[in-house]
Coordinates of C-alpha atoms in Angstrom, one line a residue:
Chain A
M28 CA -7.7 -14.4 56.8
P29 CA -9.8 -15.2 60.3
L30 CA -12.0 -17.9 60.3
P31 CA -15.4 -17.2 59.3
V32 CA -17.8 -16.5 61.9
P33 CA -20.3 -19.8 62.5
H34 CA -24.0 -19.3 62.1
C35 CA -26.7 -21.2 63.7
P36 CA -28.1 -23.2 61.0
R37 CA -32.1 -22.8 61.9
C38 CA -31.7 -19.6 63.6
L39 CA -28.6 -17.7 61.4
Q40 CA -27.7 -16.4 64.9
Q41 CA -24.5 -16.3 65.1
L42 CA -22.7 -18.3 67.5
Q43 CA -19.1 -18.8 69.3
P44 CA -16.4 -20.8 67.5
S45 CA -17.0 -23.5 70.3
S46 CA -20.1 -23.0 71.3
P47 CA -22.3 -26.1 73.0
V48 CA -26.0 -24.2 71.8
C49 CA -27.2 -21.8 69.9
T50 CA -28.1 -18.4 71.7
G51 CA -31.1 -17.7 69.7
C52 CA -32.5 -21.1 69.3
L53 CA -31.0 -23.5 71.3
L54 CA -30.3 -26.0 68.6
T55 CA -28.3 -28.8 69.9
L56 CA -27.2 -32.0 68.2
A57 CA -29.6 -34.0 70.8
E58 CA -32.6 -31.6 70.0
L59 CA -32.1 -33.0 66.0
D60 CA -31.8 -36.3 67.2
R61 CA -34.7 -35.8 69.7
A62 CA -36.6 -35.1 66.2
L63 CA -35.5 -37.1 63.8
G64 CA -33.6 -40.4 65.9
P65 CA -30.7 -40.6 68.1
D66 CA -29.6 -43.8 65.1
E67 CA -27.0 -43.5 62.4
V68 CA -28.8 -44.0 58.9
L69 CA -27.6 -45.2 55.9
L70 CA -27.1 -42.2 53.0
D71 CA -25.6 -43.3 49.8
R72 CA -24.0 -40.9 47.3
I73 CA -26.9 -40.2 45.6
H74 CA -29.8 -40.6 47.8
D75 CA -33.0 -39.6 45.4
G76 CA -35.9 -40.3 47.4
A77 CA -37.6 -37.4 45.6
A78 CA -37.2 -39.6 42.3
C79 CA -36.4 -36.5 40.0
I80 CA -33.0 -37.3 39.2
D81 CA -32.6 -39.7 36.4
A82 CA -30.0 -41.7 35.0
R83 CA -28.1 -39.4 32.8
A84 CA -28.1 -37.0 35.2
R85 CA -27.2 -40.1 38.3
A86 CA -24.4 -40.2 36.6
A87 CA -23.5 -36.7 35.8
I88 CA -23.0 -36.2 39.3
D89 CA -21.3 -39.1 40.0
A90 CA -18.5 -38.3 37.8
A91 CA -18.5 -34.4 39.2
F92 CA -18.1 -36.2 42.3
S93 CA -15.6 -38.5 41.7
A94 CA -13.8 -36.1 39.6
W95 CA -13.9 -33.9 42.7
E96 CA -13.0 -36.2 45.3
S97 CA -9.9 -37.4 43.0
R98 CA -8.8 -33.3 42.8
F99 CA -9.4 -33.1 47.2
P100 CA -8.2 -36.3 48.4
G101 CA -9.3 -37.2 51.6
F102 CA -13.3 -35.5 50.9
V103 CA -16.7 -37.0 50.3
A104 CA -19.6 -35.9 48.6
A105 CA -23.2 -36.7 48.8
I106 CA -26.5 -35.4 47.5
Y107 CA -29.8 -36.2 49.7
A108 CA -32.4 -35.3 47.0
G109 CA -36.3 -35.4 48.6
S110 CA -38.6 -33.9 50.9
L111 CA -37.6 -32.4 54.4
P112 CA -38.8 -33.4 57.8
P113 CA -41.6 -30.8 59.0
Q114 CA -41.1 -27.5 60.2
M115 CA -37.0 -28.6 59.1
N116 CA -35.5 -26.5 56.5
A117 CA -32.8 -27.8 54.8
R118 CA -29.5 -26.7 56.1
T119 CA -30.7 -27.8 60.1
F120 CA -31.9 -31.0 58.5
G121 CA -28.0 -31.2 56.6
T122 CA -26.3 -30.7 59.8
W123 CA -27.8 -33.2 61.4
L124 CA -27.7 -35.7 58.3
L125 CA -23.9 -35.1 57.6
N126 CA -23.3 -36.0 61.9
R127 CA -25.5 -39.0 61.2
A128 CA -25.3 -40.6 58.7
A129 CA -23.0 -43.6 57.7
L130 CA -21.1 -43.5 54.0
P131 CA -20.7 -47.0 52.9
F132 CA -18.9 -45.5 49.5
A133 CA -16.4 -43.6 50.8
A134 CA -13.1 -45.2 52.8
P135 CA -13.6 -45.7 56.5
T136 CA -11.1 -43.2 57.3
I137 CA -12.3 -40.4 55.9
P138 CA -14.6 -38.5 58.8
N139 CA -17.5 -37.1 58.0
D140 CA -16.4 -33.3 59.4
C141 CA -14.4 -34.1 55.9
G142 CA -18.1 -34.5 53.8
L143 CA -19.6 -32.2 51.5
L144 CA -23.6 -32.6 51.5
F145 CA -26.3 -31.2 49.2
I146 CA -29.6 -31.2 50.4
L147 CA -32.2 -30.9 47.4
D148 CA -36.1 -31.1 48.6
P149 CA -37.6 -29.8 44.5
H150 CA -40.7 -29.8 46.1
G151 CA -40.4 -27.5 48.8
G152 CA -38.0 -24.9 46.4
E153 CA -34.9 -25.0 48.9
F154 CA -31.5 -26.0 47.8
A155 CA -28.3 -26.1 49.8
V156 CA -24.8 -26.8 51.1
V157 CA -23.3 -28.2 54.4
V158 CA -20.4 -28.9 55.1
G159 CA -18.0 -30.5 57.7
Y160 CA -15.5 -29.0 59.8
A161 CA -12.5 -29.9 57.5
L162 CA -13.9 -27.7 54.9
E163 CA -15.3 -24.6 56.4
P164 CA -12.3 -22.3 56.9
W165 CA -11.8 -22.6 53.2
L166 CA -15.4 -21.9 52.2
P167 CA -16.5 -18.8 53.6
P168 CA -20.6 -18.0 53.5
P169 CA -20.3 -15.0 50.8
V170 CA -18.8 -17.7 48.7
L171 CA -21.0 -20.6 49.4
D172 CA -24.4 -18.0 49.1
A173 CA -22.4 -17.1 45.2
M174 CA -21.9 -20.7 44.5
L175 CA -25.8 -21.4 44.8
A176 CA -27.2 -17.9 44.0
S177 CA -25.6 -18.9 40.6
V178 CA -27.5 -21.5 40.1
R179 CA -31.2 -20.4 41.0
P180 CA -31.8 -20.2 37.0
H181 CA -31.0 -24.0 37.2
L182 CA -33.1 -25.1 39.8
E183 CA -35.9 -22.9 38.3
R184 CA -36.1 -24.9 35.1
A185 CA -35.6 -27.9 37.4
R186 CA -32.0 -28.9 36.0
W187 CA -30.5 -30.4 39.2
K188 CA -27.7 -31.6 37.5
S189 CA -26.8 -28.7 35.8
A190 CA -27.0 -27.0 39.4
V191 CA -25.1 -29.7 41.4
T192 CA -22.1 -29.9 38.9
S193 CA -22.2 -26.1 38.5
V194 CA -21.6 -25.7 42.4
I195 CA -18.7 -28.4 42.0
T196 CA -17.6 -26.3 39.1
Q197 CA -17.2 -23.3 41.3
L198 CA -16.6 -25.7 44.6
T199 CA -13.2 -27.2 42.4
R200 CA -12.1 -24.0 41.2
H201 CA -11.9 -21.7 45.1
L202 CA -10.3 -24.5 46.8
A203 CA -7.9 -25.2 43.9
K204 CA -7.0 -21.6 44.3
A205 CA -7.6 -21.3 47.5
A206 CA -4.8 -24.1 48.1
S207 CA -2.1 -22.2 45.8
V208 CA -2.2 -19.2 48.3
P209 CA -0.9 -20.8 51.6
G210 CA -2.3 -18.8 54.5
R211 CA -4.9 -17.0 52.7
Y212 CA -7.6 -19.2 54.8
L213 CA -5.6 -20.4 57.6
P214 CA -2.5 -19.7 59.3
A215 CA 0.9 -20.9 58.6
D216 CA 1.4 -22.6 61.1
S217 CA -2.2 -24.5 61.7
S218 CA -1.4 -27.0 58.9
D219 CA 0.2 -29.8 60.7
S220 CA -2.0 -29.1 63.5
P221 CA -4.4 -31.8 63.9
P222 CA -7.2 -30.6 66.3
P223 CA -6.6 -32.1 69.6
H224 CA -10.0 -33.3 69.8
L225 CA -10.3 -35.7 67.1
P226 CA -7.6 -38.3 65.4
R227 CA -7.5 -37.8 62.0
L228 CA -7.1 -40.6 59.6
R229 CA -6.6 -39.2 56.1
R230 CA -5.6 -41.4 53.0
H231 CA -2.6 -39.3 52.8
S232 CA -1.7 -39.0 56.2
P233 CA 1.5 -41.5 57.5
R234 CA -0.2 -44.4 59.1
P235 CA 1.8 -44.7 62.9
A236 CA 4.1 -47.3 62.6
P237 CA 2.7 -51.2 63.9
Q238 CA 4.6 -51.8 67.5
P239 CA 6.6 -55.0 68.3
P240 CA 4.8 -57.1 70.3
T241 CA 5.7 -56.5 74.0
S242 CA 7.2 -59.4 75.7
H243 CA 5.0 -58.9 78.5
G244 CA 2.8 -61.6 78.4
L245 CA 6.3 -64.1 78.1
Chain B
M1 CA -8.1 38.8 -86.5
K2 CA -5.0 40.5 -86.6
R3 CA -5.1 40.4 -83.0
W4 CA -5.3 36.5 -83.4
L5 CA -2.6 35.7 -85.7
S6 CA 0.2 38.1 -83.4
V7 CA -0.9 35.7 -80.9
C8 CA -0.4 32.8 -83.0
F9 CA 2.9 33.9 -84.9
A10 CA 4.1 35.0 -80.8
A11 CA 3.6 31.3 -80.0
G12 CA 5.3 29.7 -82.7
L13 CA 2.4 28.1 -83.8
I14 CA 2.5 29.2 -87.6
N15 CA 5.9 30.0 -89.6
A16 CA 6.7 33.0 -91.3
Q17 CA 7.0 31.6 -94.6
D18 CA 3.2 30.5 -94.1
V19 CA 2.3 33.9 -94.1
P20 CA 1.9 35.4 -97.2
Q21 CA 4.2 38.3 -97.8
S22 CA 3.2 41.1 -100.1
P23 CA 5.8 43.0 -101.4
S24 CA 5.3 45.8 -98.8
T25 CA 7.2 43.5 -95.9
T26 CA 10.4 43.4 -97.1
P27 CA 12.9 45.0 -95.6
D28 CA 13.2 47.9 -97.9
S29 CA 10.1 48.9 -98.4
L30 CA 9.9 48.5 -94.4
P31 CA 9.0 52.5 -93.2
A32 CA 11.7 53.7 -91.2
S33 CA 9.2 54.0 -88.0
A34 CA 8.1 50.6 -89.3
A35 CA 11.8 49.2 -89.3
E36 CA 13.4 50.7 -86.5
P37 CA 14.2 47.5 -84.5
S38 CA 13.1 47.1 -80.9
P39 CA 15.4 47.7 -78.6
D40 CA 15.1 44.7 -76.5
L41 CA 15.1 42.2 -78.8
T42 CA 17.6 43.6 -81.6
P43 CA 20.6 44.2 -79.2
E44 CA 23.1 45.3 -81.8
A45 CA 20.3 46.9 -83.7
A46 CA 20.3 49.2 -81.0
P47 CA 23.1 51.2 -81.3
D48 CA 22.1 52.2 -84.5
S49 CA 18.8 53.4 -83.4
A50 CA 20.1 54.9 -80.6
T51 CA 22.4 57.2 -82.6
E52 CA 20.0 58.3 -85.5
P53 CA 19.2 61.9 -84.7
P54 CA 15.7 61.7 -83.5
P55 CA 13.2 63.2 -85.4
E56 CA 13.0 66.5 -85.5
T57 CA 10.1 68.4 -84.6
T58 CA 8.5 71.6 -85.7
P59 CA 6.3 73.6 -83.9
E60 CA 4.0 73.3 -87.0
T61 CA 4.0 69.4 -87.0
A62 CA 4.6 68.2 -83.9
P63 CA 1.6 67.5 -81.3
E64 CA 0.3 64.6 -83.4
P65 CA -1.9 62.7 -81.6
A66 CA 0.2 59.3 -80.1
P67 CA -1.1 55.9 -83.1
A68 CA -3.2 53.9 -81.2
P69 CA -1.6 50.3 -80.3
L70 CA -3.7 48.0 -83.0
P71 CA -4.2 50.6 -85.7
D72 CA -7.7 50.8 -87.1
H73 CA -7.1 50.1 -91.2
P74 CA -7.8 47.6 -93.4
E75 CA -6.1 44.3 -93.4
S76 CA -3.2 44.0 -95.9
G77 CA -1.7 40.5 -95.0
G78 CA 1.7 41.9 -93.9
L79 CA 2.8 40.9 -90.5
L80 CA 4.1 44.8 -90.2
D81 CA 1.0 46.0 -90.4
I82 CA -0.4 43.8 -87.8
L83 CA 2.3 44.7 -85.3
P84 CA 4.2 47.9 -86.3
G85 CA 7.4 48.7 -84.7
R86 CA 8.0 45.0 -84.3
I87 CA 10.7 43.6 -85.6
D88 CA 10.4 40.8 -89.0
P89 CA 11.1 37.7 -88.0
M90 CA 12.4 38.0 -91.8
A91 CA 14.6 40.5 -91.4
L92 CA 17.0 38.3 -89.5
P93 CA 20.1 37.5 -90.9
V94 CA 20.2 34.6 -94.1
D95 CA 22.9 33.1 -91.7
G96 CA 21.2 32.8 -88.4
P97 CA 19.8 30.8 -86.3
R98 CA 18.8 27.5 -88.2
S99 CA 16.9 24.5 -86.9
G100 CA 19.4 22.6 -84.5
A101 CA 21.4 25.6 -83.7
S102 CA 21.3 27.2 -80.2
L103 CA 18.8 29.5 -79.3
F104 CA 21.9 32.1 -77.7
P105 CA 23.4 32.9 -81.4
P106 CA 26.9 34.3 -80.4
D107 CA 26.2 37.2 -82.9
L108 CA 22.8 37.8 -80.8
W109 CA 24.2 36.2 -77.7
P110 CA 28.1 37.0 -77.6
P111 CA 29.4 34.8 -74.8
G112 CA 31.0 36.6 -71.9
P113 CA 34.4 36.0 -70.5
P114 CA 34.5 32.8 -68.5
P115 CA 34.2 34.0 -64.4
S116 CA 36.7 34.3 -62.9
R117 CA 37.7 31.7 -59.8
E118 CA 37.9 34.7 -57.4
S119 CA 34.0 35.0 -57.7
F120 CA 33.5 31.1 -56.6
P121 CA 35.2 31.1 -52.9
D122 CA 37.6 28.2 -51.8
P123 CA 35.0 25.8 -49.8
P124 CA 36.2 25.9 -46.1
A125 CA 39.0 23.5 -45.1
P126 CA 37.5 19.6 -42.8
L127 CA 38.1 20.4 -39.1
T128 CA 40.6 18.2 -37.8
A129 CA 40.5 16.4 -34.7
D130 CA 43.1 17.9 -33.7
E131 CA 41.1 20.9 -34.2
L132 CA 37.9 19.8 -32.2
D133 CA 40.1 18.7 -29.7
A134 CA 42.2 21.7 -29.3
C135 CA 38.8 23.7 -29.0
I136 CA 37.2 21.5 -26.6
S137 CA 40.1 21.4 -24.4
S138 CA 40.3 24.5 -24.3
G139 CA 37.4 25.3 -22.7
D140 CA 36.3 28.6 -24.4
S141 CA 32.5 28.7 -24.6
F142 CA 32.8 30.7 -28.5
S143 CA 35.8 28.9 -30.6
D144 CA 35.6 30.1 -34.5
P145 CA 38.6 28.1 -35.9
R146 CA 37.7 29.3 -39.8
N147 CA 37.2 32.8 -38.9
A148 CA 33.6 32.5 -40.0
V149 CA 32.7 35.7 -38.1
S150 CA 33.9 39.3 -37.8
A151 CA 35.6 40.3 -34.7
I152 CA 32.6 42.5 -33.4
T153 CA 30.3 39.4 -33.5
A154 CA 33.4 37.2 -32.1
A155 CA 32.6 38.9 -29.3
R156 CA 29.3 39.5 -29.4
L157 CA 28.5 35.7 -29.5
V158 CA 31.4 35.5 -26.7
S159 CA 29.5 37.7 -25.0
A160 CA 26.5 35.9 -25.0
L161 CA 27.7 32.4 -24.5
R162 CA 29.1 33.5 -21.2
P163 CA 29.0 31.0 -19.1
T164 CA 26.7 30.8 -16.1
S165 CA 26.6 30.1 -12.8
D166 CA 23.5 28.7 -12.2
A167 CA 23.9 27.0 -15.8
P168 CA 23.0 22.9 -16.3
L169 CA 25.9 22.3 -17.9
T170 CA 29.3 23.7 -19.7
L171 CA 27.9 25.0 -23.6
L172 CA 31.2 24.5 -25.9
W173 CA 29.8 26.5 -29.0
L174 CA 31.9 26.2 -32.5
T175 CA 30.8 28.7 -35.5
V176 CA 32.1 27.1 -39.0
P177 CA 31.6 28.5 -42.1
A178 CA 29.5 25.9 -43.1
L179 CA 28.7 22.1 -42.2
P180 CA 32.0 20.4 -42.6
N181 CA 32.7 16.8 -42.5
L182 CA 33.7 15.8 -39.1
P183 CA 36.8 13.4 -38.8
A184 CA 36.0 10.0 -38.7
A185 CA 38.3 8.7 -36.3
W186 CA 36.9 11.6 -33.9
N187 CA 34.4 10.9 -31.2
P188 CA 33.0 13.8 -29.6
E189 CA 31.8 12.3 -26.6
A190 CA 35.0 10.6 -26.3
A191 CA 36.3 13.7 -26.4
L192 CA 33.8 15.5 -23.9
D193 CA 34.1 12.7 -21.1
R194 CA 37.9 12.6 -21.7
H195 CA 37.9 16.6 -20.6
F196 CA 35.2 17.0 -18.7
G197 CA 34.9 14.0 -17.0
P198 CA 31.3 14.3 -14.6
Q199 CA 31.0 17.5 -15.3
P200 CA 28.1 17.6 -17.8
A201 CA 29.3 19.9 -21.3
A202 CA 27.3 20.3 -24.4
L203 CA 29.2 20.9 -27.7
I204 CA 27.2 22.5 -30.5
L205 CA 28.3 22.7 -33.8
S206 CA 27.1 25.4 -35.8
P207 CA 27.1 26.2 -39.8
L208 CA 27.3 29.8 -39.7
D209 CA 24.9 29.2 -43.9
S210 CA 22.8 27.0 -42.3
P211 CA 21.9 27.6 -38.5
D212 CA 19.3 24.7 -38.8
R213 CA 21.9 22.0 -39.6
S214 CA 23.4 22.5 -36.1
L215 CA 25.5 19.6 -34.4
V216 CA 24.7 18.6 -30.8
F217 CA 26.5 16.9 -28.7
L218 CA 26.5 15.9 -25.3
S219 CA 29.1 14.1 -23.1
P220 CA 28.2 10.4 -21.4
A221 CA 27.5 12.6 -18.2
A222 CA 24.9 15.3 -19.8
A223 CA 23.8 12.0 -21.3
N224 CA 22.9 10.0 -18.9
R225 CA 21.2 12.5 -16.2
P226 CA 18.1 10.9 -14.5
H227 CA 16.5 13.9 -16.0
P228 CA 18.2 14.8 -19.2
I229 CA 18.8 18.5 -21.0
P230 CA 16.5 18.7 -24.4
L231 CA 19.4 20.4 -25.7
A232 CA 18.7 18.8 -29.3
D233 CA 15.1 20.4 -29.1
L234 CA 16.2 24.0 -28.1
V235 CA 19.1 24.4 -30.6
A236 CA 16.6 23.7 -33.0
H237 CA 14.3 26.1 -32.1
A238 CA 16.3 28.7 -31.5
A239 CA 17.8 27.9 -35.6
H240 CA 14.5 28.0 -36.0
R241 CA 14.1 31.7 -35.4
A242 CA 18.0 32.4 -36.6
V243 CA 17.0 31.2 -40.1
Q244 CA 14.2 33.8 -40.2
L245 CA 16.7 36.9 -40.2
D246 CA 19.4 37.4 -43.7
S247 CA 22.5 37.9 -41.8
P248 CA 24.9 35.1 -40.5
D249 CA 26.0 36.8 -38.3
A250 CA 22.9 38.0 -36.8
R251 CA 21.8 34.4 -37.2
A252 CA 24.6 33.4 -35.2
I253 CA 24.1 35.7 -32.7
L254 CA 20.4 35.1 -32.5
M255 CA 20.6 31.9 -32.2
A256 CA 23.4 31.5 -29.1
M257 CA 21.3 34.3 -27.0
D258 CA 18.6 32.4 -27.8
V259 CA 20.1 28.7 -26.0
Q260 CA 21.7 30.3 -24.0
H261 CA 18.4 32.3 -22.1
A262 CA 16.9 28.9 -23.1
L263 CA 19.0 26.8 -20.4
A264 CA 18.8 29.7 -18.4
T265 CA 15.2 29.7 -17.9
L266 CA 15.4 25.7 -18.2
P267 CA 12.5 24.7 -15.2
P268 CA 13.8 22.6 -13.0
P269 CA 12.8 19.1 -13.2
A270 CA 10.0 17.8 -11.5
P271 CA 10.1 16.1 -8.3
P272 CA 9.9 12.4 -8.8
A273 CA 6.3 11.3 -8.6
P274 CA 6.2 9.3 -4.8
I275 CA 6.2 5.5 -5.6
R276 CA 3.1 3.8 -4.1
I277 CA 3.7 0.8 -2.7
T278 CA 0.3 -0.8 -2.6
A279 CA 0.1 -4.1 -0.5
A280 CA -0.7 -6.9 -3.3
P281 CA -3.5 -8.6 -3.2
P282 CA -3.0 -11.6 -1.4
R283 CA -3.0 -14.7 -2.9
P284 CA -5.7 -17.5 -2.1
R285 CA -2.8 -20.1 -2.3
D286 CA -1.1 -19.0 -0.3
L287 CA -3.2 -18.1 2.6
R288 CA -3.4 -22.0 2.6
L289 CA -0.5 -23.2 4.4
P290 CA -1.5 -21.1 6.9
T291 CA -4.7 -21.2 7.3
A292 CA -4.3 -24.7 7.7
A293 CA -1.8 -24.5 10.5
A294 CA -3.5 -22.3 12.2
V295 CA -6.7 -24.0 12.6
F296 CA -4.3 -28.0 13.0
L297 CA -2.5 -25.9 16.0
T298 CA -6.0 -24.0 17.3
I299 CA -6.9 -27.9 17.3
A300 CA -4.3 -29.2 19.0
S301 CA -3.7 -26.5 22.0
T302 CA -7.7 -26.7 22.7
I303 CA -7.4 -30.6 22.7
W304 CA -4.0 -30.6 24.7
W305 CA -6.0 -27.5 27.1
L306 CA -8.9 -30.0 27.5
R307 CA -7.3 -32.9 28.5
R308 CA -5.2 -31.5 30.7
R309 CA -8.4 -29.8 32.4
L310 CA -10.4 -32.8 32.4
T311 CA -7.8 -35.7 32.8
L312 CA -4.4 -35.3 33.8
S313 CA -4.7 -31.5 35.5
P314 CA -6.8 -32.9 38.4
R315 CA -3.9 -33.1 40.4
P316 CA -4.7 -34.4 43.9
I317 CA -4.2 -31.1 46.1
L318 CA -4.1 -31.4 50.4
L319 CA -6.1 -29.0 51.7
P320 CA -4.5 -28.7 55.5
D321 CA -6.8 -29.4 58.6
S322 CA -9.1 -26.9 59.7
P323 CA -8.9 -25.9 63.3
A324 CA -12.1 -25.1 63.1
A325 CA -13.5 -26.6 66.3
P326 CA -17.1 -28.4 67.3
R327 CA -19.9 -26.7 68.0
L328 CA -24.0 -27.3 68.7
S329 CA -22.7 -30.5 70.6
A330 CA -21.8 -31.7 66.9
P331 CA -18.9 -34.2 66.2
Y332 CA -18.5 -33.6 62.4
S333 CA -20.3 -30.8 61.5
G334 CA -21.7 -27.7 63.0
G335 CA -24.2 -26.8 59.7
H336 CA -21.7 -24.6 58.2
G337 CA -23.2 -23.8 54.7
A338 CA -25.7 -22.1 53.1
S339 CA -29.3 -22.6 51.4
V340 CA -31.5 -21.2 48.3
R341 CA -35.1 -21.2 47.9
F342 CA -36.2 -21.1 44.5
H343 CA -39.6 -21.9 42.5
L344 CA -40.3 -23.9 39.8
R345 CA -41.3 -22.4 36.5
R346 CA -43.8 -24.1 34.4
P347 CA -42.9 -24.5 31.4

């Protein structure tokens, strides 16, 4: 199965796989940095800036995230619930946040490209899911659109916990099913070929053996 | 009065001595016509009266009117005046019937000759077991060991009892003059079973004088059939019809023909009714254990499935690294995802 065609998160323009800039709206991460700041921000697992998630829903969402991370080691999930910057949609803000956020709850060996970020704007009425490069091949846009469309009734009734846990459940089912069929979403020989641009440090990856001290100084 | 006295005298309510006698009632004074005894009451006097010449009738005296049954002359007190033409009981001999004597005195009723022995036929000799076994073992449909019927009747009986191909059993007809005393040691069923074996057979012992007292014996094979033949009823019905005839030979022939016809036209046995197997209503006591087991298994399997799905089943799944290339100059995410807009519903 070919890799999903990427789209611009702001103008939904189809992009080339390694295009540095959107040809439709000229979106780049540098432009987002100019609008939101180039510094990293601290993002908790459940960031409730809109104060819309009660304690019970927070516990349920935290349990769902923990279960999902246990099921798929090396991945991390978080949610941002709050108002969005003006003139910016949830996917665009999620793209900047996932690139600039520091995740203190996650292991330091887990990069942000293994992240799954939920963006919830309860007042603006928008709910989005942004994933890193590691999850991108497993989640085609039709699958994500179907998942979010299925939780629209929960969102309209302000049942945030149900919406988030439902999406997590569907993600778990979809990923487990996809992983059981080798070569369904990825080429069979691509599993052990990390992208050359970024060294991966995974929890399950064999760490390189420590090098014995050299005797150059002696 | 005369009529009443005559009735009383005839009934024996009064004695002859009680009747006042008159000189005219003496035998000597009886007129010739009145003293003539009645031939039906005095048989010995009948020849005398028969020998007397009939009164001569002359053309002058012949046609006289017949006397009335009860002449209308005045009562004289004499019995003969009342019953003219009757015998006078007083005219019986002096040494006649006395009190205590027989009603039929020998002089009036002379004893006849004793009956001869030929007039009473000898009772038939009882049938022996060997004769009966011989009749059965011969296999003849008709047997007459005592020659009870004539040769013509025997031939007609043989013709009437000729076995047919569709007969349900082998019929043996044994005709005897009278109902015999069967040997005590003779077992007809055993004899039939010994000779015919599994083939159904029956022996009918029909006395010629009383067909309604016929004896019917069935072999064990015929008696133990799933649908026994009502041969005794058929024989009884045939005998009931046969006793209405007078001739013994005709009775035997009619009875044999009736039995043979009834056997030939016997309706086939009705097929057995289909057995309806109805499921017994389930007893609540029997359903307790399966229900409890089913409920227990359901609950146990549900708990096991939930535990496996919620706690045990999350086996770690290691997804291979993706070959997705970075874009939009972003190091970790190129904005891949989806979004949905919604409007909160007012409660």
